[in-house]
Coordinates of C-alpha atoms and ligand atoms in Angstrom, one line a residue:
X18 CA -33.0 -28.6 -3.6
X19 CA -35.4 -28.5 -0.7
X20 CA -37.0 -25.0 -1.7
X21 CA -37.0 -26.1 -5.4
X22 CA -39.4 -29.4 -4.0
X23 CA -41.6 -27.0 -2.1
X24 CA -42.0 -24.5 -4.9
X25 CA -42.6 -27.0 -7.6
X26 CA -45.2 -28.9 -5.2
X27 CA -46.8 -26.0 -4.7
X28 CA -47.1 -25.0 -7.7
X29 CA -48.6 -28.0 -8.8
X30 CA -51.0 -27.8 -6.1
X31 CA -51.9 -24.0 -6.9
X32 CA -53.0 -25.1 -10.9
X33 CA -54.7 -28.1 -10.1
X34 CA -56.8 -26.4 -7.3
X35 CA -56.9 -23.4 -10.2
X36 CA -58.2 -26.0 -13.1
X37 CA -60.6 -27.7 -10.5
X38 CA -62.4 -24.3 -10.5
X39 CA -62.8 -23.3 -13.8
X40 CA -63.6 -26.9 -14.7
X41 CA -66.4 -27.1 -11.8
X42 CA -67.8 -23.9 -12.9
X43 CA -67.8 -24.5 -16.8
X44 CA -69.6 -28.1 -15.8
X45 CA -72.1 -26.3 -13.5
X46 CA -72.6 -23.4 -15.9
X47 CA -73.3 -26.0 -18.4
X48 CA -75.7 -27.9 -16.7
X49 CA -77.5 -24.6 -15.6
X50 CA -77.8 -23.8 -19.3
X51 CA -78.8 -26.9 -20.2
X52 CA -81.8 -27.2 -17.8
X53 CA -83.1 -23.5 -18.7
X54 CA -83.2 -24.2 -22.0
X55 CA -85.3 -27.5 -21.1
X56 CA -87.7 -25.7 -18.8
X57 CA -88.2 -23.2 -21.3
X58 CA -88.8 -26.0 -23.9
X59 CA -91.4 -27.7 -21.6
X60 CA -93.0 -24.5 -21.1
X61 CA -93.2 -23.8 -24.7
X62 CA -94.7 -26.9 -25.6
X63 CA -97.4 -26.6 -23.2
X64 CA -98.2 -23.1 -24.5
X65 CA -98.2 -24.0 -28.1
X66 CA -100.6 -26.9 -27.0
X67 CA -102.8 -24.4 -25.1
X68 CA -102.6 -21.4 -28.2
X69 CA -103.7 -24.6 -30.6
X70 CA -106.8 -25.6 -28.6
X71 CA -108.0 -22.4 -26.4
X72 CA -106.6 -20.1 -29.5
X73 CA -104.3 -16.5 -28.8
X74 CA -106.7 -16.1 -25.9
X75 CA -105.0 -18.3 -23.9
X76 CA -101.8 -16.3 -23.5
X77 CA -103.7 -13.7 -22.1
X78 CA -105.2 -16.2 -19.1
X79 CA -102.2 -17.3 -18.0
X80 CA -99.6 -15.8 -16.3
X81 CA -96.6 -17.4 -17.5
X82 CA -93.0 -17.4 -15.1
X83 CA -91.7 -16.5 -17.9
X84 CA -91.7 -13.9 -21.0
X85 CA -93.8 -14.9 -24.1
X86 CA -94.0 -13.7 -27.2
X87 CA -95.8 -14.7 -30.3
X88 CA -94.5 -13.8 -33.7
X89 CA -95.6 -13.6 -37.3
X90 CA -94.2 -15.9 -40.0
X91 CA -93.1 -12.2 -41.4
X92 CA -91.7 -11.1 -38.3
X93 CA -94.1 -9.1 -36.7
X94 CA -94.4 -9.3 -32.8
X95 CA -98.3 -10.0 -32.1
X96 CA -98.1 -10.6 -28.6
X97 CA -95.8 -9.9 -25.5
X98 CA -96.2 -10.9 -22.1
X99 CA -94.0 -8.0 -20.6
X100 CA -93.8 -5.3 -23.4
X101 CA -96.2 -3.5 -25.7
X102 CA -96.0 -5.7 -29.1
X103 CA -97.1 -2.9 -31.2
X104 CA -94.0 -0.9 -30.1
X105 CA -91.4 -3.7 -30.9
X106 CA -89.5 -4.0 -34.2
X107 CA -89.7 -7.1 -36.3
X108 CA -88.3 -10.0 -34.7
X109 CA -87.6 -11.5 -38.3
X110 CA -83.7 -11.9 -37.7
X111 CA -83.8 -12.8 -34.3
X112 CA -81.4 -15.7 -34.0
X113 CA -84.1 -18.3 -32.3
X114 CA -87.0 -16.8 -34.5
X115 CA -85.0 -17.8 -37.6
X116 CA -84.0 -21.0 -36.5
X117 CA -87.5 -21.8 -35.3
X118 CA -88.6 -20.7 -38.7
X119 CA -86.3 -22.9 -40.2
X120 CA -85.8 -25.8 -38.0
X121 CA -88.9 -26.3 -36.3
X122 CA -87.6 -24.7 -32.9
X123 CA -84.5 -22.3 -32.2
X124 CA -82.8 -21.1 -28.9
X125 CA -80.1 -18.5 -28.0
X126 CA -78.6 -16.7 -25.0
X127 CA -77.9 -13.2 -25.0
X128 CA -75.9 -11.2 -22.3
X129 CA -77.4 -8.5 -20.5
X130 CA -76.5 -4.7 -20.2
X131 CA -75.0 -5.2 -17.1
X132 CA -73.2 -8.4 -17.9
X133 CA -74.2 -10.0 -14.8
X134 CA -77.4 -11.8 -16.0
X135 CA -78.1 -13.9 -19.4
X136 CA -81.3 -14.0 -21.1
X137 CA -82.0 -17.5 -22.6
X138 CA -84.8 -17.5 -25.5
X139 CA -86.3 -20.5 -26.8
X140 CA -88.8 -20.3 -30.0
X141 CA -91.1 -23.3 -31.1
X142 CA -92.8 -23.0 -35.0
X143 CA -96.9 -23.4 -34.3
X144 CA -98.9 -25.5 -36.7
X145 CA -100.2 -21.9 -38.5
X146 CA -96.4 -20.9 -39.1
X147 CA -96.3 -18.7 -36.1
X148 CA -93.2 -18.6 -33.6
X149 CA -93.8 -18.7 -30.2
X150 CA -90.9 -17.8 -28.2
X151 CA -90.3 -17.9 -24.4
X152 CA -87.2 -16.1 -22.4
X153 CA -86.2 -16.3 -19.0
X154 CA -83.3 -14.3 -17.3
X155 CA -80.6 -16.3 -15.5
X156 CA -77.1 -15.5 -13.5
X157 CA -74.2 -15.1 -16.0
X158 CA -71.2 -17.1 -15.5
X159 CA -69.7 -13.9 -14.3
X160 CA -72.2 -13.5 -11.5
X161 CA -72.1 -17.0 -10.7
X162 CA -68.3 -17.0 -10.4
X163 CA -68.8 -13.9 -8.5
X164 CA -70.8 -15.8 -6.3
X165 CA -68.7 -18.7 -6.2
X166 CA -65.5 -16.7 -5.6
X167 CA -65.5 -16.3 -1.7
X168 CA -65.7 -20.1 -1.0
X169 CA -63.7 -20.8 -3.9
X170 CA -60.8 -18.8 -2.3
X171 CA -61.3 -20.2 0.9
X172 CA -61.0 -23.4 -0.5
X173 CA -57.8 -22.2 -2.6
X174 CA -56.7 -21.5 0.7
X175 CA -57.2 -24.3 2.4
X176 CA -55.8 -26.4 -0.4
X177 CA -52.9 -24.0 -0.6
X178 CA -52.1 -24.2 2.8
X179 CA -52.7 -27.9 3.0
X180 CA -50.3 -28.5 0.2
X181 CA -47.8 -26.0 1.6
X182 CA -47.7 -28.0 4.7
X183 CA -47.3 -31.1 2.7
X184 CA -44.4 -30.2 0.3
X185 CA -42.3 -28.9 2.6
X186 CA -42.8 -32.2 4.7
X187 CA -42.3 -34.1 1.6
X188 CA -39.4 -32.0 0.5
X189 CA -37.6 -32.9 3.7
X190 CA -38.4 -36.2 3.6
X191 CA -37.0 -36.3 0.4
X192 CA -33.7 -34.5 0.9
X193 CA -33.0 -35.9 4.7
X194 CA -31.5 -39.1 3.0
X195 CA -29.3 -36.9 0.6
X196 CA -28.2 -34.8 3.8
X197 CA -27.2 -37.7 5.8
X198 CA -25.5 -39.4 2.7
X199 CA -22.3 -40.0 4.6
X200 CA -20.0 -40.0 1.1
X201 CA -16.9 -40.8 3.2
X202 CA -18.2 -43.7 5.2
X203 CA -17.8 -46.1 2.4
X204 CA -20.3 -48.8 4.3
X205 CA -23.2 -46.4 4.9
X206 CA -26.1 -47.8 2.8
X207 CA -27.7 -45.3 0.4
X208 CA -31.0 -44.7 0.5
X209 CA -31.9 -43.8 -3.2
X210 CA -30.8 -46.7 -5.4
X211 CA -30.4 -44.0 -8.4
X212 CA -28.0 -42.1 -6.5
X213 CA -25.4 -44.9 -5.8
X214 CA -23.3 -44.4 -9.3
X215 CA -23.1 -40.4 -8.2
X216 CA -22.1 -41.5 -4.4
X217 CA -19.8 -44.3 -5.9
X218 CA -18.0 -41.7 -8.4
X219 CA -18.0 -39.1 -5.6
X220 CA -16.0 -41.5 -3.0
X221 CA -13.7 -42.5 -5.9
X222 CA -13.2 -39.0 -6.4
X223 CA -12.8 -38.4 -2.7
X224 CA -10.2 -40.9 -2.5
X225 CA -8.1 -39.8 -5.1
X226 CA -8.1 -36.3 -3.9
X227 CA -7.2 -37.4 -0.2
X228 CA -4.1 -39.5 -2.1
X229 CA -3.2 -36.7 -4.2
X230 CA -3.5 -34.5 -1.2
X231 CA -1.2 -36.7 0.8
X232 CA 1.4 -36.7 -1.9
X233 CA 1.4 -33.1 -2.3
X234 CA 1.7 -32.5 1.6
X235 CA 4.2 -35.2 1.8
X236 CA 6.1 -33.5 -1.0
X237 CA 5.7 -30.1 0.6
X238 CA 7.0 -31.5 4.0
X239 CA 10.3 -32.7 1.9
X240 CA 10.7 -29.6 0.3
X241 CA 10.4 -27.5 3.6
X242 CA 12.5 -29.9 5.3
X243 CA 15.1 -29.7 2.7
X244 CA 14.9 -25.8 2.1
X245 CA 14.3 -25.2 5.7
X246 CA 17.6 -27.3 6.9
X247 CA 19.7 -25.8 4.1
X248 CA 22.2 -23.0 5.3
X249 CA 22.2 -21.5 2.2
X250 CA 19.1 -19.2 1.5
X251 CA 16.8 -19.3 -1.3
X252 CA 13.9 -17.1 -2.3
X253 CA 11.6 -17.2 -5.6
X254 CA 9.8 -14.3 -6.5
X255 CA 7.3 -13.3 -9.3
X256 CA 7.8 -10.4 -12.2
X257 CA 6.3 -8.1 -9.5
X258 CA 8.9 -9.3 -6.9
X259 CA 6.7 -11.0 -4.8
X260 CA 7.9 -13.3 -2.9
X261 CA 6.1 -16.7 -3.8
X262 CA 8.5 -19.0 -1.7
X263 CA 11.7 -19.1 0.5
X264 CA 13.5 -20.2 3.2
X265 CA 14.5 -19.0 6.6
X266 CA 18.0 -18.8 5.8
X267 CA 17.0 -16.5 2.7
X268 CA 14.5 -14.5 4.6
X269 CA 17.4 -13.7 6.8
X270 CA 19.6 -12.7 4.1
X271 CA 17.3 -10.2 2.5
X272 CA 16.0 -9.3 5.9
X273 CA 12.4 -10.2 4.9
X274 CA 11.3 -11.6 8.0
X275 CA 8.2 -9.8 9.1
X276 CA 7.0 -8.6 5.7
X277 CA 3.1 -9.5 7.0
X278 CA 1.1 -10.1 3.8
X279 CA 2.8 -7.6 1.5
X280 CA 5.7 -9.9 1.0
X281 CA 7.4 -7.7 -1.5
X282 CA 10.9 -7.7 -2.0
X283 CA 10.5 -3.5 -1.6
X284 CA 13.5 -1.0 -1.6
X285 CA 12.4 -0.1 1.8
X286 CA 12.5 -3.3 3.2
X287 CA 15.3 -5.1 1.5
X288 CA 18.8 -4.1 1.0
X289 CA 19.3 -2.7 -1.8
X290 CA 21.9 -5.2 -3.0
X291 CA 19.0 -8.0 -3.2
X292 CA 16.9 -5.4 -4.9
X293 CA 18.9 -4.6 -7.3
X294 CA 20.3 -8.3 -8.3
X295 CA 16.5 -9.2 -8.2
X296 CA 15.8 -6.2 -10.5
X297 CA 18.4 -7.3 -13.1
X298 CA 17.4 -11.0 -13.0
X299 CA 13.9 -9.9 -13.6
X300 CA 15.4 -8.2 -16.6
X301 CA 17.0 -11.2 -18.0
X302 CA 19.9 -11.4 -16.4
X303 CA 22.0 -13.2 -14.1
X304 CA 23.5 -11.3 -11.1
X305 CA 26.0 -12.0 -8.3
X306 CA 26.6 -9.4 -5.2
X307 CA 28.5 -9.6 -2.6
X308 CA 27.4 -7.6 0.5
X309 CA 28.2 -7.5 4.5
X310 CA 25.1 -8.4 7.0
X311 CA 25.6 -8.1 10.3
X312 CA 29.8 -9.2 10.6
X313 CA 29.1 -12.1 7.8
X314 CA 29.8 -11.8 4.2
X315 CA 26.8 -13.2 2.0
X316 CA 27.1 -13.6 -1.9
X317 CA 23.5 -13.5 -3.1
X318 CA 23.2 -15.0 -7.0
X319 CA 19.7 -14.1 -8.6
X320 CA 18.8 -16.0 -11.8
X321 CA 15.5 -15.3 -14.1
X322 CA 13.0 -17.8 -14.0
X323 CA 12.2 -18.1 -17.9
X324 CA 9.1 -19.7 -19.1
X325 CA 7.9 -19.7 -23.1
X326 CA 10.5 -17.5 -23.4
X327 CA 9.3 -15.0 -21.1
X328 CA 11.0 -13.7 -17.7
X329 CA 8.0 -15.0 -15.2
X330 CA 10.0 -14.2 -12.0
X331 CA 13.5 -14.8 -10.5
X332 CA 15.4 -17.2 -7.9
X333 CA 17.9 -15.5 -5.4
X334 CA 19.9 -17.7 -3.6
X335 CA 22.2 -16.4 -0.9
X336 CA 25.2 -18.1 1.1
X337 CA 27.6 -17.1 3.8
X338 CA 30.8 -17.3 2.7
X339 CA 32.2 -15.3 5.5
X340 CA 34.4 -18.1 6.0
X341 CA 35.4 -18.7 2.5
X342 CA 36.6 -15.1 2.0
X343 CA 38.3 -14.8 5.5
X344 CA 40.1 -17.9 4.2
X345 CA 41.0 -15.7 1.1
X346 CA 41.8 -12.9 2.8
X347 CA 44.3 -15.1 4.9
X348 CA 45.8 -16.6 2.0
X349 CA 46.6 -13.0 0.6
X350 CA 47.5 -12.0 3.6
X351 CA 49.9 -15.0 4.5
X352 CA 51.2 -14.9 0.7
X353 CA 52.0 -11.7 1.3
X354 CA 53.9 -12.0 4.4
X355 CA 55.9 -14.9 3.2
X356 CA 57.3 -13.1 0.7
X357 CA 58.0 -10.3 2.8
X358 CA 59.6 -12.8 5.4
X359 CA 61.7 -15.0 2.6
X360 CA 62.6 -11.2 1.0
X361 CA 64.6 -9.8 4.4
X362 CA 66.9 -12.7 4.7
X363 CA 67.2 -13.3 0.9
X364 CA 68.3 -9.6 0.7
X365 CA 70.9 -9.9 3.7
X366 CA 72.4 -12.8 1.6
X367 CA 72.9 -11.3 -1.3
X368 CA 74.2 -8.1 -0.3
X369 CA 76.3 -9.7 1.8
X370 CA 77.5 -12.3 -1.1
X371 CA 77.9 -9.5 -3.3
X372 CA 80.3 -7.3 -1.4
X373 CA 82.5 -10.8 -0.7
X374 CA 82.1 -11.4 -4.3
X375 CA 83.4 -7.8 -5.5
X376 CA 86.1 -7.8 -3.0
X377 CA 85.2 -5.4 -1.0
X378 CA 84.9 -6.9 1.8
X379 CA 88.6 -6.7 4.1
X380 CA 90.0 -10.3 4.7
X381 CA 89.3 -9.8 8.5
X382 CA 85.9 -9.0 8.3
X383 CA 84.9 -11.9 5.6
X384 CA 84.6 -14.4 8.6
X385 CA 81.9 -11.9 10.2
X386 CA 80.3 -11.4 6.6
X387 CA 80.3 -15.4 6.4
X388 CA 78.6 -15.8 9.9
X389 CA 75.8 -13.1 8.8
X390 CA 75.2 -14.9 5.6
X391 CA 74.9 -18.4 7.8
X392 CA 72.6 -16.6 10.6
X393 CA 70.2 -15.5 7.9
X394 CA 70.2 -18.9 5.9
X395 CA 69.4 -20.0 9.4
X396 CA 66.3 -17.9 9.8
X397 CA 65.4 -18.7 6.3
X398 CA 65.4 -22.8 7.2
X399 CA 63.9 -22.3 10.3
X400 CA 61.3 -20.1 8.2
X401 CA 60.8 -22.7 5.7
X402 CA 60.7 -25.4 8.6
X403 CA 57.8 -23.6 10.3
X404 CA 55.7 -23.1 7.6
X405 CA 56.2 -26.2 6.2
X406 CA 54.9 -27.4 9.8
X407 CA 51.9 -25.1 9.6
X408 CA 50.9 -26.2 6.1
X409 CA 50.9 -29.9 7.5
X410 CA 48.9 -29.2 10.7
X411 CA 46.4 -27.1 8.1
X412 CA 45.8 -29.7 5.6
X413 CA 45.7 -32.4 8.0
X414 CA 48.0 -34.1 6.1
X415 CA 49.0 -37.6 7.1
X416 CA 50.6 -37.4 10.6
X417 CA 52.6 -40.6 12.4
X418 CA 49.8 -42.4 14.3
X419 CA 48.7 -41.4 18.0
X420 CA 50.9 -42.9 20.9
X421 CA 50.9 -42.5 24.2
X422 CA 53.2 -39.2 24.8
X423 CA 54.3 -38.4 28.7
X424 CA 54.2 -34.9 29.0
X425 CA 56.2 -34.5 31.7
X426 CA 59.1 -36.4 30.4
X427 CA 58.7 -34.6 27.0
X428 CA 58.8 -31.4 28.8
X429 CA 61.7 -32.4 30.8
X430 CA 63.6 -33.1 27.4
X431 CA 62.7 -29.8 25.8
X432 CA 63.8 -28.1 28.9
X433 CA 67.6 -30.1 28.5
X434 CA 67.8 -28.7 25.3
X435 CA 66.8 -25.5 25.9
X436 CA 69.1 -25.0 28.8
X437 CA 72.5 -23.7 27.3
X438 CA 70.4 -21.1 25.8
X439 CA 68.3 -20.4 29.3
X440 CA 71.9 -20.3 31.1
X441 CA 73.1 -17.8 28.8
X442 CA 70.9 -15.0 30.0
X443 CA 70.8 -17.1 33.7
X444 CA 67.2 -17.9 33.2
X445 CA 66.4 -20.9 35.7
X446 CA 64.2 -23.6 34.1
X447 CA 61.9 -25.6 36.2
X448 CA 59.6 -28.3 35.6
X449 CA 57.1 -29.4 38.3
X450 CA 53.8 -31.7 38.8
X451 CA 53.2 -35.2 37.6
X452 CA 53.7 -37.6 34.8
X453 CA 50.6 -37.6 32.8
X454 CA 50.4 -39.7 29.6
X455 CA 48.4 -38.7 26.3
X456 CA 47.6 -40.0 23.4
X457 CA 49.1 -37.5 21.1
X458 CA 51.5 -37.2 17.9
X459 CA 54.7 -36.8 19.8
X460 CA 56.2 -34.5 16.9
X461 CA 53.8 -32.2 17.1
X462 CA 53.1 -32.3 21.4
X463 CA 57.1 -31.8 21.2
X464 CA 56.5 -28.6 18.8
X465 CA 54.0 -27.0 20.8
X466 CA 56.0 -27.5 23.9
X467 CA 59.2 -26.5 22.4
X468 CA 57.4 -23.1 21.1
X469 CA 56.2 -22.3 24.1
X470 CA 59.4 -23.1 26.3
X471 CA 61.2 -21.4 23.5
X472 CA 59.2 -18.4 23.7
X473 CA 59.1 -18.1 27.6
X474 CA 63.1 -18.0 27.4
X475 CA 63.1 -15.6 24.5
X476 CA 61.0 -13.2 25.5
X477 CA 62.3 -13.5 29.1
X478 CA 64.0 -11.1 31.6
X479 CA 68.0 -11.9 32.6
X480 CA 68.1 -14.0 35.6
X481 CA 64.2 -15.0 35.1
X482 CA 62.8 -18.2 35.4
X483 CA 60.5 -20.7 33.3
X484 CA 58.1 -23.0 34.8
X485 CA 56.8 -25.7 33.0
X486 CA 53.8 -27.7 35.3
X487 CA 51.9 -31.0 34.1
X488 CA 48.9 -32.3 36.0
X489 CA 45.8 -34.5 35.7
X490 CA 43.1 -32.2 37.2
X491 CA 39.3 -31.8 37.0
X492 CA 39.6 -34.9 34.5
X493 CA 41.8 -32.8 32.1
X494 CA 45.3 -33.0 31.5
X495 CA 46.9 -29.3 32.0
X496 CA 50.3 -28.5 30.7
X497 CA 51.2 -24.9 31.3
X498 CA 54.6 -23.2 30.5
X499 CA 54.9 -19.4 32.5
X500 CA 58.0 -17.4 32.5
X501 CA 58.7 -13.9 34.1
X502 CA 59.3 -12.1 31.0
X503 CA 58.5 -9.2 29.4
X504 CA 54.6 -10.3 28.9
X505 CA 52.6 -9.2 26.0
X506 CA 50.8 -5.9 25.5
X507 CA 46.9 -5.8 26.1
X508 CA 46.4 -4.4 22.7
X509 CA 48.5 -7.3 21.0
X510 CA 46.6 -9.8 23.2
X511 CA 44.2 -11.0 20.8
X512 CA 46.6 -11.3 17.7
X513 CA 49.6 -13.4 18.9
X514 CA 48.6 -16.1 17.6
X515 CA 48.1 -14.9 13.9
X516 CA 50.6 -16.3 11.5
X517 CA 53.7 -13.7 11.4
X518 CA 52.4 -11.3 13.9
X519 CA 54.8 -10.0 16.5
X520 CA 54.6 -7.8 19.1
X521 CA 58.2 -6.0 18.0
X522 CA 59.6 -6.9 15.3
X523 CA 63.2 -6.3 15.5
X524 CA 63.1 -8.2 18.7
X525 CA 61.3 -11.0 17.6
X526 CA 64.0 -10.9 14.6
X527 CA 66.6 -10.4 16.8
X528 CA 66.2 -13.6 19.3
X529 CA 65.2 -16.0 15.9
X530 CA 61.5 -15.9 15.9
X531 CA 59.4 -16.1 12.8
X532 CA 56.4 -15.0 13.7
X533 CA 54.5 -18.7 13.0
X534 CA 55.6 -20.3 17.0
X535 CA 52.3 -19.5 18.5
X536 CA 50.1 -20.4 15.1
X537 CA 52.3 -23.7 15.1
X538 CA 51.1 -24.1 18.9
X539 CA 47.1 -23.1 18.1
X540 CA 47.1 -25.8 15.2
X541 CA 49.0 -28.8 16.9
X542 CA 46.5 -27.8 20.3
X543 CA 43.4 -28.0 17.9
X544 CA 44.4 -31.3 16.3
X545 CA 44.6 -32.9 19.7
X546 CA 41.2 -31.6 20.4
X547 CA 42.8 -29.5 23.4
X548 CA 42.1 -25.9 24.6
X549 CA 44.3 -23.1 24.6
X550 CA 44.4 -20.9 27.6
X551 CA 46.3 -17.6 28.0
X552 CA 47.6 -14.8 30.3
X553 CA 49.5 -12.4 30.6
X554 CA 50.8 -9.5 32.3
X555 CA 52.8 -6.7 30.7
X556 CA 56.2 -6.3 32.5
X557 CA 55.4 -9.2 34.6
X558 CA 55.5 -12.4 32.6
X559 CA 52.9 -15.0 30.4
X560 CA 51.4 -18.0 30.7
X561 CA 50.1 -20.2 28.3
X562 CA 48.5 -23.8 29.1
X563 CA 47.1 -26.1 27.0
X564 CA 44.5 -28.4 28.3
X565 CA 43.9 -31.8 27.0
X566 CA 40.2 -33.5 27.2
X567 CA 39.4 -36.6 29.4
X568 CA 39.5 -38.7 26.5
X569 CA 43.1 -37.7 25.5
X570 CA 44.7 -39.2 29.1
X571 CA 46.0 -42.6 28.7
X572 CA 47.7 -43.1 32.2
X573 CA 48.8 -40.3 35.4
X574 CA 51.9 -40.9 37.7
X575 CA 52.4 -38.8 40.8
X576 CA 56.2 -37.5 40.5
X577 CA 56.9 -34.4 41.8
X578 CA 59.7 -32.4 40.1
Ligands
ADP605 P1 58.1 -15.8 17.2 O1 58.5 -17.0 16.3 O2 58.1 -14.0 17.1 O3 58.4 -16.1 18.6 P2 55.5 -16.8 18.2 O4 54.3 -16.7 17.1 O5 55.8 -17.9 18.6 O6 56.8 -15.6 17.2 O7 55.0 -15.4 18.9 C1 54.2 -14.6 18.3 C2 54.5 -13.1 19.4 O8 54.3 -13.2 20.5 C3 56.0 -12.7 19.7 O9 56.7 -12.2 18.2 C4 56.1 -12.1 20.8 O10 56.0 -10.7 20.5 C5 55.0 -12.6 21.4 N1 55.2 -13.6 22.7 C6 55.0 -14.9 22.4 N2 54.9 -15.5 23.7 C7 55.7 -14.9 24.6 C8 55.9 -14.8 25.9 N3 56.1 -15.9 26.3 N4 56.4 -13.5 26.8 C9 55.9 -12.3 25.7 N5 55.8 -12.3 24.6 C10 55.5 -13.6 23.5

């Protein structure tokens, strides 16, 4: 804008000075011309008066400043003060002579050969019909202009410089208030009232834009907060597989982090399963893939994004389905195990029963067979009981209200129940520690302690010992069951809490184990928010400890057992 104002002002100045110069020169030349003719006219009239008074000889006597020519009525030159009249051709058709002959006087201007001079002619008709012409030479307009050029140029330069300075100041003065215009400050005065509607509309637009920007960034923050906190990953790609948007989980899932500017799901940088799924989605199909990523199972669903019937991109959802898959695998395994565990005693029962039915069993053996059938049925019942207990713990089915349970007392009861079985193998049972009451479900706690003590006896050596110790230590209630039994091989220690896992199947079966005891212990402890600690030395014995957190503890009474 400044430049424009400056340029236009300068242009106006230049045009003005040029127009003035031309006008000045024109007026000056017009005046010079008028003066010249006036002088010639006066001179001609004087001479005409002289000729009429003194005859043609008058012309020879005077020495005029101008050239004087006397022309006869037929155009013949009678006298010329500069040239030889006899050698001059007829002047009848000279403009000024013709005019004088016709109108009494005439004038004309003719340019000299060099164009630098003009010759002015003035003719007057004498009383005797002849024409007296006076001529004088003057500078032409060109030479006058040339003479005036230098001062004129100096003036032009001066004027242009001045107008340049003025133009620049003017431009600055005009634009300064516009530059200083603070649109964002509504209380700022607008120096040019003409600008007020523009400024008002700018302010209005600015307010609208700011409101829209605020709304947009709020939505963006909301969207980011939702997507970033989603455990599911999502990625949006265009039809060239460039990532348009996505959350952290999505980026992790496709391993696209650190792609930099490229951000393209390329085969090199992204796992092949994802690329294939995205390609299928871009081809208009919905694709689901399951893959393993760093020990986690990821399910990715790629769906096409369709706009106006055209696939414009794809959206990829990635979910960590590790737990689901693990549960599914466990369920499958459990079903297979249950079927197997149920089938074994049932096959025995059905075999024994068939032999009895067919009469293949001698009478003295019938009792033995009936005992086998009874034992296998008991095993079946135990197994089903254990499975029911586990499923109740699994489903978090409603269980009796929690109540204060004295762990010491409960352990004592359980050991008493197990004493006959222990005595059969000369195993000594001990209970030590203090009375600690915890808030819990009696039936579950009973199950936990029973299973641990039962195992400690089952997997003990004849003449060994089992010690149950209850204590309140370090703000926690600890119940440990230790034995001097066979211990658990190191390779199996990690798996003993799995359902149906048994170190030695035949031994477990022989002692009436179902393979679910420790699973029930684990889930029962979890139910109470208790921690399970376990250590075992093969050939030396094992120790299982349940650690109840302080919030479970109700009361403690010291009593050494
Ligand atoms: P089971 O019904 O077979 O006893 P558990 O789940 O109670 O099943 O135990 C799983 C396996 O862990 C057992 O088969 C046994 O091999 C081993 N085990 C459990 N407790 C002990 C222990 N106190 N000493 C040695 N081995 C044990």
